[in-house]
Coordinates of C-alpha atoms and ligand atoms in Angstrom, one line a residue:
Chain H
X87 CA -25.5 18.3 -25.7
X88 CA -24.4 19.3 -22.3
X89 CA -26.5 18.9 -19.3
X90 CA -25.9 19.6 -15.6
X91 CA -24.3 16.5 -14.8
X92 CA -21.9 15.9 -17.8
X93 CA -19.8 18.6 -15.9
X94 CA -19.1 15.9 -13.5
X95 CA -17.6 13.7 -16.0
X96 CA -14.3 13.4 -18.0
X97 CA -16.4 13.8 -21.3
X98 CA -13.0 14.2 -23.4
X99 CA -12.2 10.6 -22.3
X100 CA -15.3 9.2 -23.7
X101 CA -16.7 6.8 -25.2
X102 CA -15.8 4.6 -22.2
X103 CA -14.2 1.0 -22.5
X104 CA -17.6 -0.8 -21.4
X105 CA -19.5 -3.1 -23.8
X106 CA -22.2 -1.6 -25.7
X107 CA -25.3 -2.0 -23.5
X108 CA -23.3 -2.7 -20.2
X109 CA -24.9 -1.7 -16.9
X110 CA -21.6 -0.1 -16.1
X111 CA -22.4 3.0 -18.2
X112 CA -25.7 3.3 -16.6
X113 CA -24.2 3.3 -13.0
X114 CA -21.8 6.0 -14.0
X115 CA -24.7 8.3 -15.3
X116 CA -26.8 7.6 -12.4
X117 CA -23.9 8.3 -9.8
X118 CA -23.3 11.8 -11.5
X119 CA -27.1 12.7 -11.1
X120 CA -27.1 11.6 -7.6
X121 CA -24.0 13.3 -6.7
X122 CA -25.6 16.6 -8.1
X123 CA -28.7 16.3 -5.9
X124 CA -26.5 15.7 -2.6
X125 CA -25.0 19.3 -2.8
X126 CA -21.7 17.8 -1.5
X127 CA -18.5 19.7 -2.9
X128 CA -16.8 17.9 -5.7
X129 CA -13.5 19.0 -4.6
X130 CA -13.7 17.6 -1.1
X131 CA -15.0 14.2 -2.6
X132 CA -12.5 11.4 -3.6
X133 CA -13.7 8.5 -5.6
X134 CA -11.6 5.3 -5.4
X135 CA -12.1 2.3 -7.3
X136 CA -10.8 -1.4 -7.5
X137 CA -9.9 -3.6 -10.6
X138 CA -12.4 -4.8 -13.1
X139 CA -14.5 -3.5 -15.6
X140 CA -16.4 -1.6 -12.9
X141 CA -13.2 -0.2 -11.4
X142 CA -12.8 1.9 -14.7
X143 CA -15.5 3.9 -13.6
X144 CA -13.1 6.2 -11.9
X145 CA -11.5 7.4 -15.1
X146 CA -14.5 9.0 -16.5
X147 CA -15.6 10.9 -13.4
X148 CA -14.1 14.5 -13.2
X149 CA -13.1 14.5 -9.5
X150 CA -10.2 13.4 -7.5
X151 CA -10.0 9.8 -8.6
X152 CA -7.9 7.1 -7.3
X153 CA -7.7 3.6 -9.1
X154 CA -6.4 1.3 -6.8
X155 CA -5.4 -2.6 -6.9
X156 CA -7.7 -5.6 -7.3
X157 CA -9.5 -6.1 -4.2
X158 CA -7.9 -3.4 -2.0
X159 CA -10.3 -0.2 -2.6
X160 CA -11.8 0.0 0.7
X161 CA -8.4 -0.3 2.4
X162 CA -6.8 2.5 0.3
X163 CA -10.1 4.4 1.0
X164 CA -9.9 3.7 4.8
X165 CA -6.4 5.4 4.8
X166 CA -7.8 8.5 2.7
X167 CA -10.7 8.8 5.0
X168 CA -8.7 8.6 8.2
X169 CA -5.9 10.9 7.0
X170 CA -8.7 13.5 6.1
X171 CA -12.0 12.9 7.8
X172 CA -13.4 16.3 6.0
X173 CA -13.0 14.2 2.6
X174 CA -16.3 12.5 1.1
X175 CA -15.4 9.2 0.1
X176 CA -16.9 6.9 -2.5
X177 CA -15.5 3.6 -3.5
X178 CA -16.6 1.6 -6.7
X179 CA -16.0 -1.9 -6.7
X180 CA -17.1 -5.0 -8.8
X181 CA -18.5 -8.1 -7.0
X182 CA -15.5 -10.2 -7.4
X183 CA -13.4 -7.0 -6.3
X184 CA -15.4 -6.4 -3.6
X185 CA -16.4 -10.0 -2.3
X186 CA -13.8 -12.4 -3.3
X187 CA -10.5 -10.9 -3.3
X188 CA -11.6 -8.0 -1.1
X189 CA -14.0 -9.7 1.2
X190 CA -12.1 -9.3 4.1
X191 CA -11.6 -5.6 3.8
X192 CA -15.5 -5.4 3.0
X193 CA -16.6 -7.1 6.3
X194 CA -13.8 -5.1 8.4
X195 CA -15.0 -1.8 6.8
X196 CA -18.6 -2.6 7.6
X197 CA -17.5 -3.8 11.2
X198 CA -15.7 -0.7 11.8
X199 CA -18.7 1.6 10.3
X200 CA -16.2 3.8 8.7
X201 CA -17.8 6.6 6.7
X202 CA -17.4 5.6 3.3
X203 CA -20.0 5.0 0.4
X204 CA -19.2 1.5 -1.2
X205 CA -21.1 1.0 -4.5
X206 CA -20.8 -2.5 -5.5
X207 CA -21.7 -3.3 -9.0
X208 CA -22.6 -6.7 -9.3
X209 CA -22.7 -8.5 -12.6
X210 CA -22.4 -12.1 -10.8
X211 CA -19.2 -12.6 -12.6
X212 CA -15.9 -11.8 -13.4
X213 CA -16.1 -9.4 -16.4
X214 CA -12.9 -8.0 -17.1
X215 CA -11.2 -11.2 -17.1
X216 CA -13.7 -13.3 -19.3
X217 CA -16.6 -14.4 -17.5
X218 CA -15.3 -16.5 -14.5
X219 CA -17.3 -17.6 -11.8
X220 CA -17.6 -15.1 -8.8
X221 CA -18.9 -15.5 -5.1
X222 CA -22.0 -13.9 -6.4
X223 CA -22.6 -16.7 -9.3
X224 CA -25.9 -18.3 -8.5
X225 CA -25.6 -22.2 -8.2
X226 CA -25.7 -24.2 -11.2
X227 CA -24.6 -21.5 -13.4
X228 CA -22.2 -22.3 -16.3
X229 CA -19.3 -19.8 -16.3
X230 CA -15.9 -20.2 -18.1
X231 CA -14.4 -21.8 -15.1
X232 CA -17.7 -23.7 -14.0
X233 CA -18.4 -25.6 -17.4
X234 CA -20.4 -28.0 -15.6
X235 CA -22.4 -25.6 -13.8
X236 CA -21.5 -23.7 -10.4
X237 CA -21.2 -26.0 -7.5
X238 CA -20.9 -23.2 -5.0
X239 CA -23.4 -21.2 -3.0
X240 CA -23.1 -17.6 -3.6
X241 CA -23.1 -14.7 -1.3
X242 CA -25.8 -12.3 -0.9
X243 CA -23.8 -8.9 -0.5
X244 CA -26.4 -7.0 1.0
X245 CA -26.9 -9.5 3.6
X246 CA -23.4 -10.0 4.1
X247 CA -22.4 -6.5 4.7
X248 CA -25.3 -5.9 6.9
X249 CA -24.7 -8.8 9.0
X250 CA -21.0 -7.5 9.1
X251 CA -22.3 -4.0 10.5
X252 CA -22.9 -1.8 7.8
X253 CA -25.2 1.1 8.6
X254 CA -26.8 1.7 5.2
X255 CA -27.5 -1.1 2.7
X256 CA -29.5 -0.8 -0.4
X257 CA -29.9 -3.0 -3.4
X258 CA -31.5 -2.0 -6.8
X259 CA -30.8 -2.8 -10.3
X260 CA -29.7 -0.9 -13.4
X261 CA -33.1 -1.0 -14.5
X262 CA -34.5 0.8 -11.4
X263 CA -32.6 4.1 -11.8
X264 CA -34.7 6.5 -10.0
X265 CA -34.7 4.4 -6.8
X266 CA -31.1 3.5 -7.6
X267 CA -30.4 7.3 -7.8
X268 CA -32.0 8.0 -4.4
X269 CA -30.2 5.4 -2.7
X270 CA -26.8 6.4 -3.9
X271 CA -27.4 10.0 -2.9
X272 CA -28.6 8.9 0.6
X273 CA -25.6 6.6 1.0
X274 CA -23.3 9.4 0.2
X275 CA -25.2 11.7 2.7
X276 CA -25.3 8.7 5.5
X277 CA -22.6 8.9 8.4
X278 CA -21.4 5.6 8.4
X279 CA -20.4 2.6 6.2
X280 CA -23.1 2.8 3.7
X281 CA -23.4 0.1 0.7
X282 CA -25.2 0.5 -2.5
X283 CA -25.3 -2.9 -4.4
X284 CA -26.1 -2.5 -8.0
X285 CA -27.5 -5.7 -9.9
X286 CA -26.3 -4.8 -13.5
X287 CA -25.6 -8.4 -15.1
X288 CA -23.2 -8.5 -18.1
X289 CA -24.7 -8.9 -21.6
X290 CA -21.1 -10.0 -23.0
X291 CA -20.6 -13.0 -20.7
X292 CA -24.3 -14.0 -20.0
X293 CA -24.5 -13.9 -23.9
X294 CA -27.9 -12.0 -23.8
X295 CA -29.2 -8.7 -25.4
X296 CA -29.0 -5.4 -23.0
X297 CA -33.1 -5.2 -23.7
X298 CA -33.7 -8.9 -22.5
X299 CA -31.4 -8.1 -19.4
X300 CA -33.5 -5.1 -18.4
X301 CA -36.7 -7.0 -18.9
X302 CA -35.3 -9.8 -16.5
X303 CA -34.2 -6.7 -13.9
X304 CA -37.9 -5.2 -14.5
X305 CA -39.9 -8.3 -13.9
X306 CA -37.9 -10.4 -11.7
X307 CA -36.7 -7.8 -8.8
X308 CA -39.4 -6.7 -6.5
X309 CA -39.2 -3.8 -3.9
X310 CA -41.3 -4.8 -0.8
X311 CA -41.4 -4.1 3.1
X312 CA -39.0 -5.9 5.0
X313 CA -39.0 -6.4 8.8
X314 CA -35.8 -7.9 9.0
X315 CA -32.6 -8.4 6.9
X316 CA -33.0 -12.4 7.2
X317 CA -36.4 -12.1 5.0
X318 CA -34.1 -10.8 2.1
X319 CA -34.1 -13.0 -0.9
X320 CA -31.8 -12.5 -4.1
X321 CA -34.6 -10.9 -6.0
X322 CA -35.4 -8.5 -3.2
X323 CA -34.6 -4.8 -3.8
X324 CA -35.0 -2.0 -1.6
X325 CA -33.3 -0.1 1.2
X326 CA -32.6 -2.9 3.8
X327 CA -30.8 -0.8 6.6
X328 CA -30.7 2.5 7.8
X329 CA -29.3 3.0 11.2
X330 CA -26.9 5.3 13.3
X331 CA -24.1 3.7 14.8
X332 CA -20.8 5.6 16.4
X333 CA -18.8 6.3 13.4
X334 CA -15.2 4.8 13.2
X335 CA -13.4 8.2 12.1
X336 CA -15.1 10.1 14.5
X337 CA -14.3 7.5 17.2
X338 CA -10.6 7.3 16.6
X339 CA -10.4 11.1 16.3
X340 CA -12.1 11.0 19.7
X341 CA -9.4 8.9 21.3
X342 CA -7.0 11.8 20.1
X343 CA -9.3 14.8 21.4
X344 CA -11.5 13.6 24.1
Chain S
X9 CA 23.0 12.1 8.4
X10 CA 23.8 15.0 10.2
X11 CA 22.2 15.2 13.7
X12 CA 21.0 18.6 14.4
X13 CA 23.3 20.4 16.8
X14 CA 21.1 22.3 18.7
X15 CA 19.0 19.0 19.6
X16 CA 19.4 18.0 23.4
X17 CA 20.8 14.6 23.5
X18 CA 21.6 12.3 26.2
X19 CA 22.7 8.7 26.4
X20 CA 20.4 5.9 27.1
X21 CA 19.6 2.4 26.5
X22 CA 17.3 1.9 23.4
X23 CA 16.1 -0.8 21.3
X24 CA 16.3 -0.7 17.7
X25 CA 12.4 -0.8 17.1
X26 CA 12.1 2.0 19.8
X27 CA 14.5 4.2 17.9
X28 CA 12.4 3.7 14.7
X29 CA 9.3 5.1 16.5
X30 CA 11.0 8.1 17.8
X31 CA 12.7 8.8 14.8
X32 CA 9.2 8.5 12.9
X33 CA 7.3 10.9 15.1
X34 CA 10.4 13.1 15.2
X35 CA 10.2 13.0 11.3
X36 CA 6.3 14.1 11.3
X37 CA 4.9 10.9 10.7
X38 CA 1.1 11.0 11.3
X39 CA -0.1 8.0 10.1
X40 CA 0.6 4.2 10.8
X41 CA -1.3 1.1 9.8
X42 CA 0.0 -2.3 10.6
X43 CA -0.8 -5.9 11.6
X44 CA 1.1 -7.7 14.3
X45 CA 4.1 -9.6 13.5
X46 CA 7.2 -10.6 15.2
X47 CA 9.8 -9.2 15.4
X48 CA 8.3 -5.8 14.3
X49 CA 5.3 -5.5 16.7
X50 CA 7.1 -3.2 18.9
X51 CA 7.0 -0.2 16.3
X52 CA 3.3 -0.9 16.2
X53 CA 3.0 -0.6 20.0
X54 CA 5.1 2.5 20.2
X55 CA 3.3 4.2 17.2
X56 CA -0.1 3.4 18.9
X57 CA 1.0 4.8 22.1
X58 CA 2.3 8.1 20.8
X59 CA 0.6 8.9 17.6
X60 CA -2.8 9.6 19.1
X61 CA -0.9 12.4 21.7
X62 CA 0.6 13.8 18.4
X63 CA -2.9 14.2 16.6
X64 CA -1.8 11.3 14.5
X65 CA -3.6 8.1 13.4
X66 CA -2.7 4.6 14.4
X67 CA -4.9 1.8 12.8
X68 CA -4.4 -1.8 13.4
X69 CA -5.9 -3.2 9.8
X70 CA -7.4 -6.6 8.9
X71 CA -3.8 -7.8 7.4
X72 CA -0.8 -6.5 5.7
X73 CA -2.6 -6.2 2.2
X74 CA -4.8 -3.8 4.0
X75 CA -2.1 -2.1 6.1
X76 CA 0.0 -1.0 3.1
X77 CA -2.8 0.0 0.9
X78 CA -4.3 2.5 4.0
X79 CA -0.9 3.8 4.2
X80 CA -0.7 4.7 0.7
X81 CA -4.4 6.1 0.8
X82 CA -3.2 8.3 3.6
X83 CA -0.2 9.5 2.0
X84 CA -2.3 10.4 -1.1
X85 CA -4.5 12.4 1.4
X86 CA -1.5 14.5 2.8
X87 CA -0.3 12.1 5.6
X88 CA 3.3 11.4 6.3
X89 CA 2.6 7.6 6.3
X90 CA 4.3 4.3 7.3
X91 CA 3.8 0.7 7.9
X92 CA 5.9 -2.1 9.9
X93 CA 6.2 -5.8 9.1
X94 CA 8.3 -8.8 9.0
X95 CA 9.0 -11.3 6.2
X96 CA 5.2 -13.1 5.7
X97 CA 3.7 -9.6 6.2
X98 CA 6.3 -8.0 3.5
X99 CA 5.4 -10.7 1.1
X100 CA 1.9 -9.7 1.1
X101 CA 2.5 -6.1 0.7
X102 CA 4.4 -6.4 -2.5
X103 CA 1.5 -5.6 -4.8
X104 CA 0.7 -2.2 -3.3
X105 CA 4.4 -1.5 -3.2
X106 CA 4.5 -1.5 -6.9
X107 CA 1.4 0.4 -6.7
X108 CA 3.1 3.1 -4.8
X109 CA 6.2 3.3 -7.0
X110 CA 4.1 3.8 -10.3
X111 CA 1.9 6.3 -8.6
X112 CA 4.8 8.0 -7.0
X113 CA 3.5 8.2 -3.7
X114 CA 5.8 8.5 -0.8
X115 CA 5.4 5.9 1.8
X116 CA 7.8 4.0 4.3
X117 CA 7.8 0.4 4.8
X118 CA 10.0 -0.8 7.8
X119 CA 10.7 -4.6 7.4
X120 CA 12.4 -6.2 10.3
X121 CA 13.6 -9.4 8.7
X122 CA 13.3 -12.9 10.4
X123 CA 14.4 -16.3 9.0
X124 CA 12.3 -17.3 6.1
X125 CA 10.9 -18.6 3.8
X126 CA 7.4 -18.9 5.0
X127 CA 6.7 -18.6 8.6
X128 CA 10.4 -19.6 9.1
X129 CA 11.8 -18.9 12.3
X130 CA 9.8 -15.9 13.7
X131 CA 12.2 -15.2 16.6
X132 CA 15.4 -15.3 14.7
X133 CA 17.2 -12.8 12.6
X134 CA 17.9 -13.1 8.8
X135 CA 18.6 -10.8 5.8
X136 CA 16.5 -13.1 3.4
X137 CA 14.3 -10.2 2.2
X138 CA 17.2 -8.1 0.5
X139 CA 16.2 -9.3 -3.0
X140 CA 12.5 -9.0 -2.2
X141 CA 13.0 -5.4 -1.0
X142 CA 14.9 -4.5 -4.5
X143 CA 12.8 -6.6 -6.5
X144 CA 9.7 -8.0 -4.8
X145 CA 7.0 -6.4 -6.8
X146 CA 6.0 -7.5 -10.4
X147 CA 7.2 -5.3 -13.1
X148 CA 10.1 -2.7 -13.4
X149 CA 10.0 -0.2 -10.6
X150 CA 12.0 2.3 -8.8
X151 CA 12.3 1.8 -4.9
X152 CA 14.7 2.9 -2.3
X153 CA 16.0 0.2 0.1
X154 CA 17.9 1.3 3.5
X155 CA 19.6 -1.0 5.6
X156 CA 20.2 0.2 9.5
X157 CA 23.1 -1.9 11.3
X158 CA 22.7 -0.4 14.7
X159 CA 20.3 1.3 16.9
X160 CA 21.8 4.8 16.2
X161 CA 21.3 3.8 12.3
X162 CA 17.7 2.8 12.9
X163 CA 17.0 6.1 14.1
X164 CA 19.0 8.3 11.4
X165 CA 18.0 5.9 8.3
X166 CA 14.1 6.1 9.7
X167 CA 14.4 9.8 9.3
X168 CA 16.1 9.5 6.0
X169 CA 13.5 7.3 4.4
X170 CA 11.0 10.0 5.2
X171 CA 13.0 12.5 3.9
X172 CA 13.8 10.6 0.7
X173 CA 10.5 9.3 0.2
X174 CA 9.0 12.9 -0.3
X175 CA 12.1 14.2 -2.1
X176 CA 12.0 11.9 -4.8
X177 CA 8.2 10.8 -4.6
X178 CA 8.9 7.1 -4.1
X179 CA 8.2 4.2 -1.6
X180 CA 11.2 3.7 0.7
X181 CA 11.8 0.4 2.5
X182 CA 14.0 0.1 5.7
X183 CA 15.3 -3.3 6.3
X184 CA 16.1 -4.0 9.6
X185 CA 16.3 -7.3 11.1
X186 CA 15.7 -9.2 14.4
X187 CA 19.0 -8.3 15.9
X188 CA 18.9 -4.7 15.6
X189 CA 15.2 -4.5 16.1
X190 CA 15.1 -6.2 19.4
X191 CA 18.7 -5.3 20.7
X192 CA 19.4 -2.5 23.5
X193 CA 22.4 -0.4 22.8
X194 CA 23.6 2.6 24.7
X195 CA 23.2 5.4 22.2
X196 CA 23.0 9.5 22.2
X197 CA 20.0 10.3 20.1
X198 CA 17.7 13.5 19.7
X199 CA 15.0 12.9 22.3
X200 CA 11.2 12.9 21.3
X201 CA 10.3 16.4 20.4
X202 CA 7.1 18.3 21.6
X203 CA 4.2 18.6 19.1
X204 CA 4.8 22.1 18.2
X205 CA 8.5 21.2 17.3
X206 CA 7.3 19.0 14.5
X207 CA 5.6 19.4 11.0
X208 CA 3.4 16.8 10.8
X209 CA 1.9 15.3 7.5
X210 CA 3.4 15.4 3.7
X211 CA 2.1 16.0 0.3
X212 CA -1.4 16.3 -0.3
X213 CA -2.8 15.1 -3.7
X214 CA -6.3 14.6 -3.0
X215 CA -8.7 17.2 -1.8
X216 CA -7.2 20.2 -3.4
X217 CA -9.0 20.5 -6.3
X218 CA -6.7 18.9 -8.7
X219 CA -9.2 16.4 -10.2
X220 CA -6.4 14.2 -11.3
X221 CA -6.8 10.3 -12.1
X222 CA -4.5 8.3 -9.8
X223 CA -3.8 4.9 -11.3
X224 CA -1.8 1.9 -11.3
X225 CA -2.4 1.2 -15.0
X226 CA 0.5 2.6 -17.2
X227 CA -0.5 6.2 -17.7
X228 CA 0.6 9.1 -20.1
X229 CA 1.6 12.7 -19.1
X230 CA -2.0 13.7 -18.6
X231 CA -2.4 10.8 -16.3
X232 CA -4.7 8.9 -17.9
X233 CA -4.2 5.2 -18.7
X234 CA -2.3 4.3 -22.1
X235 CA -1.3 0.8 -23.7
X236 CA 1.1 2.5 -26.1
X237 CA 4.6 1.0 -25.9
X238 CA 6.5 4.3 -26.4
X239 CA 4.5 6.0 -23.5
X240 CA 5.1 3.1 -21.2
X241 CA 8.8 3.1 -22.0
X242 CA 8.9 7.0 -21.4
X243 CA 7.2 6.7 -17.9
X244 CA 9.4 3.8 -16.8
X245 CA 12.4 5.7 -17.8
X246 CA 11.2 8.9 -16.0
X247 CA 10.5 6.8 -13.0
X248 CA 13.8 5.2 -12.8
X249 CA 15.7 8.3 -13.5
X250 CA 14.5 10.0 -10.3
X251 CA 16.6 7.5 -8.3
X252 CA 19.7 7.8 -10.4
X253 CA 21.0 10.2 -8.1
X254 CA 24.5 9.6 -5.9
X255 CA 23.1 11.6 -3.2
X256 CA 20.6 9.0 -2.4
X257 CA 23.4 6.2 -2.2
X258 CA 24.6 6.1 1.2
X259 CA 27.5 4.3 2.6
X260 CA 30.3 4.4 5.1
X261 CA 33.8 3.3 4.8
X262 CA 36.2 2.1 7.7
X263 CA 39.9 1.7 7.1
X264 CA 39.7 1.2 3.2
X265 CA 42.5 3.5 2.0
X266 CA 45.2 0.6 2.2
X267 CA 42.8 -2.1 2.4
X268 CA 43.9 -5.6 1.0
X269 CA 41.0 -7.3 2.3
X270 CA 37.7 -5.7 2.0
X271 CA 34.4 -6.6 3.8
X272 CA 31.5 -5.5 2.1
X273 CA 28.5 -5.5 4.8
X274 CA 25.0 -4.2 5.5
X275 CA 22.8 -4.3 8.3
X276 CA 23.6 -6.4 11.5
X277 CA 26.4 -8.2 9.6
X278 CA 28.5 -5.0 9.7
X279 CA 29.1 -5.4 13.4
X280 CA 30.8 -8.6 12.9
X281 CA 32.8 -7.3 10.0
X282 CA 34.0 -4.3 12.5
X283 CA 35.2 -6.5 14.8
X284 CA 37.0 -8.8 12.4
X285 CA 38.9 -5.7 10.9
X286 CA 39.9 -4.9 14.3
X287 CA 41.1 -8.3 15.0
X288 CA 42.9 -8.6 11.4
X289 CA 44.5 -5.3 11.9
X290 CA 46.0 -6.1 15.2
X291 CA 47.6 -9.0 13.1
X292 CA 48.8 -6.6 10.8
X293 CA 46.7 -7.6 8.0
X294 CA 45.2 -4.5 6.2
X295 CA 41.6 -5.1 6.4
X296 CA 38.8 -2.5 5.8
X297 CA 35.0 -2.5 5.5
X298 CA 32.5 -0.8 3.2
X299 CA 29.1 -0.6 4.7
X300 CA 26.1 -0.3 2.3
X301 CA 23.4 1.9 3.9
X302 CA 21.4 2.0 0.8
X303 CA 20.8 -1.4 -0.9
X304 CA 18.7 0.3 -3.7
X305 CA 20.1 2.1 -5.6
X306 CA 23.7 0.7 -4.7
X307 CA 26.4 2.8 -4.2
X308 CA 28.3 1.4 -7.1
X309 CA 30.9 3.8 -8.0
X310 CA 32.0 4.2 -4.3
X311 CA 32.2 0.4 -4.1
X312 CA 34.4 0.2 -7.0
X313 CA 36.8 3.1 -5.7
X314 CA 36.8 1.4 -2.4
X315 CA 37.7 -2.0 -3.5
X316 CA 40.5 -0.8 -5.8
X317 CA 43.5 -2.0 -3.9
X318 CA 41.8 -4.9 -2.3
X319 CA 43.0 -8.5 -3.3
X320 CA 40.0 -10.1 -1.8
X321 CA 36.4 -9.1 -1.2
X322 CA 34.4 -10.9 1.4
X323 CA 30.5 -10.3 1.7
X324 CA 29.0 -11.9 4.8
X325 CA 25.4 -12.0 5.0
X326 CA 22.6 -13.8 6.9
X327 CA 21.3 -15.5 3.9
X328 CA 22.4 -17.9 1.1
X329 CA 24.1 -15.1 -0.7
X330 CA 21.9 -12.2 -2.0
X331 CA 23.8 -9.2 -2.2
X332 CA 27.1 -11.0 -3.1
X333 CA 25.6 -11.8 -6.5
X334 CA 25.2 -7.8 -6.9
X335 CA 28.7 -7.2 -5.7
X336 CA 30.2 -9.7 -8.0
X337 CA 28.4 -8.1 -10.9
X338 CA 30.0 -4.8 -9.9
X339 CA 33.3 -5.8 -8.9
X340 CA 33.2 -8.3 -11.8
X341 CA 37.0 -8.8 -12.2
X342 CA 37.7 -9.3 -8.7
X343 CA 38.0 -11.9 -6.0
X344 CA 34.6 -11.6 -4.4
X345 CA 33.5 -14.4 -2.1
X346 CA 30.2 -14.4 0.3
X347 CA 29.9 -15.9 3.6
X348 CA 26.7 -16.9 4.5
X349 CA 25.3 -17.4 8.1
X350 CA 21.7 -18.6 9.0
X351 CA 19.6 -17.3 11.7
X352 CA 22.6 -15.8 13.6
X353 CA 25.3 -13.7 12.9
X354 CA 28.5 -14.7 11.4
X355 CA 31.2 -14.7 14.3
X356 CA 34.0 -12.1 13.7
X357 CA 36.3 -15.5 14.1
X358 CA 34.7 -16.9 11.3
X359 CA 35.4 -13.7 9.2
X360 CA 38.9 -13.6 10.3
X361 CA 39.5 -17.5 9.4
X362 CA 38.2 -16.9 6.1
X363 CA 40.8 -14.1 5.4
X364 CA 43.8 -16.5 7.2
X365 CA 42.6 -19.5 5.2
Ligands
TPP15 C1 -4.0 -9.5 -7.8 C2 -5.1 -9.5 -8.9 N1 -5.3 -10.8 -9.2 C3 -6.3 -11.0 -10.6 C4 -6.2 -9.8 -11.4 C5 -7.1 -10.0 -12.7 N2 -8.3 -9.5 -12.6 C6 -8.8 -8.4 -13.1 S1 -10.0 -7.9 -12.8 C7 -10.6 -9.3 -12.0 C8 -12.1 -9.8 -11.5 C9 -12.9 -8.7 -12.2 O1 -14.4 -9.2 -11.5 P1 -15.0 -8.0 -10.8 O2 -14.5 -7.5 -9.5 O3 -16.6 -8.6 -10.7 O4 -15.3 -6.9 -11.9 P2 -16.0 -6.6 -13.4 O5 -15.0 -6.7 -14.1 O6 -17.2 -8.0 -13.2 O7 -16.8 -5.6 -13.1 C10 -9.6 -10.1 -12.2 C11 -9.5 -11.5 -11.5 C12 -5.7 -8.7 -11.1 N3 -6.0 -7.6 -11.8 N4 -5.2 -8.6 -9.6
SF4_16 S1 -17.9 -7.6 -20.1 FE1 -19.6 -7.2 -19.1 S2 -19.5 -6.0 -17.3 FE2 -17.5 -5.8 -18.5 S3 -18.0 -4.1 -19.8 FE3 -18.7 -6.0 -20.8 S4 -20.7 -5.9 -20.5 FE4 -19.9 -4.7 -18.8

């Protein structure tokens, strides 16, 4: 069976490493479809990822792919984009990857408004290492490293990057694939730092069956109209920011060729 | 290193860090990512000033983790890339240096050493990062480490670093120190070239339709991750065999033919040893010196040969004794002693006294 977007995958390396029912596989499929819509040239596209379950996505995408180190994907991507601004650069990260170990690079990429598309796959814990607490884990939640409940406040990644200066910010779940597809395509076509946060959950470490996870995503998450990013609550989904601001690569090149 | 003869030269007073900037630009470096730190900041200042005029990119990143990562990313995208730092920043860069090694990415890392550990003495020189430069990232990996001893060396070894990085597809570390970085010497070096005289940029691996996977995971011949021990062994052996090349192992010998006393030196301590040799020779003591310019891979064979007639080998270092251990291992049957100095150079007199004692 071959459809349009399987051509964008390295199908010879399937089946993938993810657990059955994991949302990472859904994101992979949705991304390939979304990429098809954009009409962007595949060979001028570079896909970068960090480390974690989510970081493995690059090995299945039949593009120029760079699987970097934990937390640094955006820093690598910044170098790639600055060295060759013609490239369309997409960066996949997990929530720990992007907001804990790589949190500094995340806010600085947003501040610079560098033309990268960050797709942050948020399962609200550390999947790859066995289900430890992440900076996105809800308060009170029991994980491997918070056996008595998480005593910390979580980040809302979308609000964080919006506050830091990202010019396109959207959040959807792995249930809302049509909206997600559109958001990923829009983000890739957006000039500036664009972030798509994808809520996927983690059936394995949440000890929940994939269909139940889907049910939660379907019932709890709501799209509505927002007048300000401050209104955004953890269960809100949608496109939160769409803004045009001077882009870093153009600015820095502008210094050279005024 | 040969200086091309047609290049116009003139005597001038130049700082080590300034020489690095000039050599980098003349070598076609068109990407610099860094984070300020004493005593390396002059390199960033110079690159920030010059790169835009040469169509290159200078970017000050949010930290050294980002600086090295951005430099590697730029190199993958086809830039000739470098970063510069000192001890604390160099420590932060280690993980990504291993990434550059396993992914065979040419990148030049300049470490202007200062006294450590930790924040140490930011304004004082040291040679404390030698072992870190050779082995600082986790796992086994090949790396080239060069050690300039003068402002002139700073120029030529920077040039060499860019050449070696691309020829062998390896990260190259240049270990300078506060003395060499900040000292002004009267030198005759190639002038800064004009834009059209330089070929900027390096090897492109992205954006040319290769559709290859680049990863820090152990990978097989196809570039895809593997956990098979045989494939891991094969990868490591291939990576290491690249730098088993005598051409890489640079050194200089001064008055070694008849030397009974041999100083084995690198970096700024070479300067004290050179004077010590002069003093000892004036006292009719047959002293000579072996200056290591490539600390990794070490010029073992040449060192063995140079020390054949020496009854005593002295290794002065501005640290607790880092290279002396390797010299002892190479010259295992010989009388090798280390002389340490801390946050300043050993004086030639100290070295002379060590010989006369
Ligand atoms: C520097 C470093 N620290 C720790 C690790 C171990 N590690 C691998 S993946 C990971 C966390 C993954 O969590 P997340 O980024 O949320 O991605 P997920 O696996 O959930 O997709 C950690 C801590 C590492 N590889 N490198
Ligand atoms: S551990 Fe969780 S996030 Fe990782 S592959 Fe399994 S289900 Fe997916």
